C-alpha positions as semicolon CSV with decimal commas, in nm:
position;residue;x (nm);y (nm);z (nm)
1;M;6,797;12,371;-11,419
2;S;6,611;12,634;-11,238
3;A;6,490;12,576;-10,886
4;R;6,125;12,615;-10,997
5;K;6,149;12,344;-11,262
6;Y;6,323;12,110;-11,018
7;M;6,051;12,151;-10,761
8;A;5,787;12,073;-11,025
9;I;5,962;11,752;-11,128
10;M;6,000;11,639;-10,766
11;T;5,638;11,712;-10,693
12;S;5,521;11,504;-10,992
13;L;5,747;11,216;-10,888
14;L;5,612;11,226;-10,532
15;I;5,253;11,217;-10,662
16;C;5,333;10,911;-10,875
17;I;5,485;10,731;-10,579
18;L;5,184;10,807;-10,361
19;L;4,945;10,687;-10,631
20;A;5,139;10,365;-10,673
21;L;5,137;10,296;-10,299
22;S;4,766;10,370;-10,276
23;S;4,682;10,125;-10,557
24;C;4,885;9,847;-10,396
25;E;4,722;9,889;-10,057
26;Y;4,377;9,877;-10,222
27;R;4,452;9,549;-10,392
28;Q;4,582;9,395;-10,071
29;A;4,271;9,499;-9,882
30;E;4,036;9,360;-10,151
31;P;3,843;9,068;-9,997
32;T;3,881;8,717;-10,134
33;A;3,593;8,621;-10,355
34;V;3,343;8,383;-10,182
35;P;3,243;8,093;-10,408
36;V;2,874;8,059;-10,482
37;V;2,730;7,762;-10,292
38;S;2,401;7,592;-10,379
39;P;2,138;7,563;-10,104
40;E;2,187;7,185;-10,093
41;Q;2,554;7,239;-9,994
42;T;2,497;7,479;-9,706
43;T;2,433;7,204;-9,450
44;S;2,693;6,951;-9,352
45;P;2,592;6,582;-9,336
46;Q;2,633;6,579;-8,959
47;N;2,375;6,856;-8,920
48;E;2,141;6,735;-9,188
49;L;1,778;6,775;-9,101
50;P;1,573;6,457;-9,141
51;A;1,351;6,437;-9,439
52;E;0,996;6,540;-9,362
53;Q;0,795;6,241;-9,250
54;P;0,430;6,192;-9,332
55;A;0,199;6,267;-9,043
56;R;0,124;5,956;-8,829
57;Q;-0,234;5,856;-8,859
58;S;-0,413;5,768;-8,540
59;E;-0,545;5,414;-8,504
60;P;-0,913;5,385;-8,592
61;P;-1,140;5,317;-8,295
62;A;-1,222;4,954;-8,224
63;I;-1,548;4,843;-8,375
64;P;-1,755;4,616;-8,153
65;S;-1,767;4,266;-8,295
66;D;-2,093;4,099;-8,381
67;E;-1,936;3,758;-8,325
68;P;-2,122;3,556;-8,060
69;A;-1,957;3,481;-7,727
70;V;-1,994;3,110;-7,790
71;Q;-1,757;3,009;-8,069
72;D;-1,602;2,698;-8,212
73;K;-1,325;2,563;-7,991
74;P;-1,012;2,365;-8,076
75;V;-0,998;1,999;-7,993
76;E;-0,748;2,042;-7,709
77;Q;-0,848;2,322;-7,472
78;D;-0,696;2,500;-7,175
79;G;-0,387;2,279;-7,176
80;I;-0,592;1,962;-7,128
81;E;-0,444;1,668;-7,316
82;K;-0,694;1,388;-7,355
83;K;-0,574;1,033;-7,290
84;R;-0,768;0,910;-7,596
85;N;-0,805;0,556;-7,472
86;L;-1,185;0,548;-7,482
87;P;-1,365;0,220;-7,536
88;E;-1,499;0,165;-7,886
89;G;-1,824;0,352;-7,938
90;F;-1,741;0,647;-7,710
91;V;-1,638;1,000;-7,812
92;Y;-1,533;1,331;-7,657
93;V;-1,837;1,558;-7,673
94;D;-1,643;1,880;-7,727
95;E;-1,514;1,736;-8,054
96;A;-1,859;1,630;-8,169
97;I;-2,023;1,960;-8,065
98;P;-1,757;2,236;-8,081
99;K;-2,008;2,517;-8,015
100;A;-2,119;2,376;-7,681
101;L;-1,984;2,501;-7,348
102;F;-1,874;2,272;-7,066
103;E;-1,858;2,291;-6,688
104;I;-1,776;1,942;-6,564
105;R;-1,884;1,986;-6,203
106;Y;-1,761;1,651;-6,073
107;Y;-1,405;1,734;-6,174
108;S;-1,419;2,030;-5,934
109;D;-1,514;2,061;-5,569
110;Y;-1,821;2,271;-5,651
111;N;-2,083;1,998;-5,638
112;F;-2,318;1,849;-5,377
113;V;-2,035;1,633;-5,235
114;G;-1,790;1,923;-5,208
115;E;-1,485;1,752;-5,359
116;R;-1,363;1,606;-5,686
117;I;-1,541;1,282;-5,759
118;A;-1,356;0,953;-5,814
119;G;-1,290;0,871;-6,179
120;Y;-1,295;1,232;-6,300
121;N;-0,931;1,288;-6,394
122;A;-0,998;1,564;-6,648
123;P;-1,281;1,812;-6,720
124;V;-1,373;1,650;-7,051
125;P;-1,726;1,530;-7,134
126;I;-1,769;1,182;-7,284
127;L;-2,074;1,014;-7,440
128;T;-2,152;0,726;-7,670
129;A;-2,119;0,818;-8,035
130;Q;-2,496;0,778;-8,084
131;A;-2,581;1,012;-7,796
132;A;-2,326;1,268;-7,910
133;E;-2,463;1,265;-8,266
134;A;-2,821;1,316;-8,146
135;L;-2,700;1,598;-7,921
136;R;-2,515;1,757;-8,213
137;K;-2,837;1,775;-8,414
138;A;-3,018;1,931;-8,120
139;S;-2,732;2,180;-8,084
140;E;-2,765;2,290;-8,446
141;E;-3,134;2,363;-8,402
142;L;-3,069;2,557;-8,081
143;D;-2,801;2,756;-8,261
144;E;-3,063;2,884;-8,505
145;Q;-3,269;2,999;-8,207
146;G;-2,976;3,186;-8,050
147;Y;-2,885;2,927;-7,788
148;A;-2,605;2,682;-7,715
149;F;-2,565;2,391;-7,476
150;L;-2,383;2,412;-7,144
151;I;-2,297;2,055;-7,043
152;Y;-2,236;1,960;-6,680
153;D;-2,188;1,585;-6,708
154;G;-2,203;1,297;-6,952
155;Y;-2,061;0,950;-6,901
156;R;-2,002;0,878;-6,529
157;P;-1,779;0,590;-6,407
158;K;-1,924;0,337;-6,163
159;K;-1,655;0,439;-5,914
160;A;-1,806;0,788;-5,912
161;V;-2,145;0,644;-5,818
162;S;-1,976;0,453;-5,535
163;H;-1,829;0,785;-5,421
164;F;-2,181;0,930;-5,404
165;T;-2,298;0,629;-5,204
166;A;-2,020;0,671;-4,947
167;W;-2,103;1,041;-4,915
168;A;-2,473;0,972;-4,858
169;K;-2,393;0,733;-4,573
170;D;-2,187;0,995;-4,387
171;A;-2,459;1,198;-4,212
172;R;-2,198;1,427;-4,054
173;D;-2,079;1,564;-4,391
174;T;-2,318;1,846;-4,473
175;K;-2,078;2,117;-4,592
176;M;-2,267;2,168;-4,921
177;K;-2,617;2,137;-4,774
178;N;-2,712;2,506;-4,792
179;E;-2,633;2,528;-5,164
180;F;-2,755;2,194;-5,298
181;Y;-3,001;2,029;-5,056
182;P;-3,116;2,276;-4,788
183;D;-3,449;2,100;-4,730
184;V;-3,345;1,739;-4,786
185;D;-3,203;1,482;-4,546
186;K;-2,893;1,359;-4,730
187;T;-2,943;1,005;-4,605
188;K;-3,264;0,995;-4,812
189;V;-3,125;1,120;-5,142
190;F;-3,140;0,768;-5,292
191;K;-3,495;0,706;-5,172
192;L;-3,606;1,044;-5,305
193;G;-3,450;0,975;-5,644
194;Y;-3,185;1,246;-5,648
195;V;-2,893;1,000;-5,653
196;A;-2,904;0,648;-5,798
197;S;-2,709;0,345;-5,679
198;R;-2,679;0,246;-6,047
199;S;-2,671;0,552;-6,267
200;G;-2,779;0,571;-6,630
201;H;-2,480;0,799;-6,677
202;S;-2,255;0,494;-6,644
203;R;-2,412;0,350;-6,961
204;G;-2,274;0,649;-7,151
205;S;-2,588;0,792;-7,312
206;T;-2,717;1,021;-7,036
207;V;-2,628;1,389;-7,018
208;D;-2,683;1,671;-6,767
209;L;-2,709;2,009;-6,936
210;T;-2,875;2,348;-6,974
211;I;-2,877;2,619;-7,241
212;V;-2,704;2,957;-7,266
213;H;-2,755;3,267;-7,480
214;R;-2,507;3,240;-7,767
215;K;-2,429;3,614;-7,782
216;T;-2,338;3,643;-7,414
217;G;-2,271;3,290;-7,290
218;D;-2,505;3,358;-6,996
219;P;-2,713;3,061;-6,876
220;V;-3,086;3,082;-6,936
221;D;-3,290;3,115;-6,614
222;M;-3,432;2,773;-6,533
223;G;-3,567;2,857;-6,186
224;S;-3,322;2,635;-5,995
225;P;-2,953;2,549;-6,038
226;F;-2,805;2,225;-6,164
227;D;-2,797;1,943;-5,906
228;F;-3,032;2,119;-5,665
229;F;-3,223;1,856;-5,466
230;G;-3,582;1,966;-5,422
231;E;-3,926;1,974;-5,580
232;I;-3,840;2,299;-5,755
233;S;-3,607;2,109;-5,988
234;S;-3,877;1,874;-6,120
235;H;-4,062;1,913;-6,449
236;G;-4,407;2,063;-6,396
237;T;-4,324;2,227;-6,065
238;K;-4,541;2,521;-5,960
239;Q;-4,255;2,685;-5,771
240;I;-4,112;2,869;-6,075
241;T;-4,240;3,147;-6,299
242;A;-4,409;3,103;-6,636
243;E;-4,097;3,239;-6,807
244;Q;-3,875;2,988;-6,628
245;T;-4,113;2,710;-6,729
246;D;-4,093;2,827;-7,091
247;N;-3,714;2,822;-7,071
248;R;-3,715;2,465;-6,944
249;N;-3,947;2,371;-7,228
250;I;-3,706;2,513;-7,487
251;L;-3,449;2,262;-7,363
252;K;-3,699;1,981;-7,317
253;N;-3,861;2,017;-7,659
254;V;-3,535;2,009;-7,854
255;M;-3,400;1,716;-7,653
256;V;-3,718;1,511;-7,698
257;K;-3,726;1,596;-8,069
258;Y;-3,384;1,440;-8,118
259;G;-3,446;1,120;-7,927
260;F;-3,384;1,194;-7,559
261;K;-3,623;1,129;-7,273
262;P;-3,635;1,358;-6,966
263;Y;-3,610;1,257;-6,601
264;N;-3,906;1,398;-6,413
265;K;-3,720;1,502;-6,096
266;E;-3,435;1,687;-6,271
267;W;-3,493;1,938;-6,552
268;W;-3,127;1,902;-6,666
269;H;-3,117;1,519;-6,698
270;Y;-3,178;1,343;-7,034
271;T;-3,115;0,989;-7,161
272;L;-3,105;0,874;-7,524
273;K;-3,407;0,648;-7,581
274;N;-3,228;0,408;-7,814
275;E;-2,907;0,393;-7,613
276;P;-2,652;0,144;-7,750
277;Y;-2,555;-0,009;-7,413
278;P;-2,880;-0,031;-7,211
279;D;-2,748;-0,306;-6,983
280;I;-2,379;-0,223;-6,948
281;Y;-2,240;0,000;-6,671
282;F;-1,887;0,117;-6,754
283;D;-1,612;0,211;-6,512
284;F;-1,331;0,361;-6,724
285;D;-1,202;0,698;-6,602
286;V;-1,292;1,035;-6,750
287;E;-0,957;1,149;-6,886
């Protein structure tokens, strides 16, 4: 074999070897195919974004209520549990007239004596059933006019009247004088007719009250406050305005219409004409 032919064969063999090596290296360097992944699979559960939540709607603004301030009340109020041992023929007024308001002054120390009065063990108003029924009818008519009752006192035990008598005899006790009797000698309150030694309240058919505006609960202006001892508190007084006189007449007219008679010296004081116990003075406690 000639040297030229040998060199040609060796060259061809070398080229084949180089080509084989090059092909192998290319295959080894070829990247591994990446599997196709759907968009739902690209996020792991731990990193999952929360589903889109609907936008939170803001609360609508509060709409003022047209409901009146004076509303029906439950039988038991303000944690007061009635004893319910009333004599036959007597009732709790708040149950007979649920739309009325109550401020039982003699249960508190805000009265002309300046302390809680004997026999008032709870701030609950009591009347005979007949008086309460007549008052209920008057209340319904007032309701149509935009008013409601505010009741200060109803039945009054005899022991309470005795408390008033003891107070009147103590000339040194004048702590409530400026508010309730600035121009009156307290020792003369019986003679002047502001306090009675035997009160019609003890018969159970007398009530002390005023009227309030149903929408606000504010008392109507009567020209003088409840239990104020003075000429200004009498019916027909010239010491009040025409508007105040008209206000007193709203109360007076509805009370007279439903069978009550007024007491001339006190615009707030009314007694049922046909009272069931005209000669009996009771002494059971208000409780």
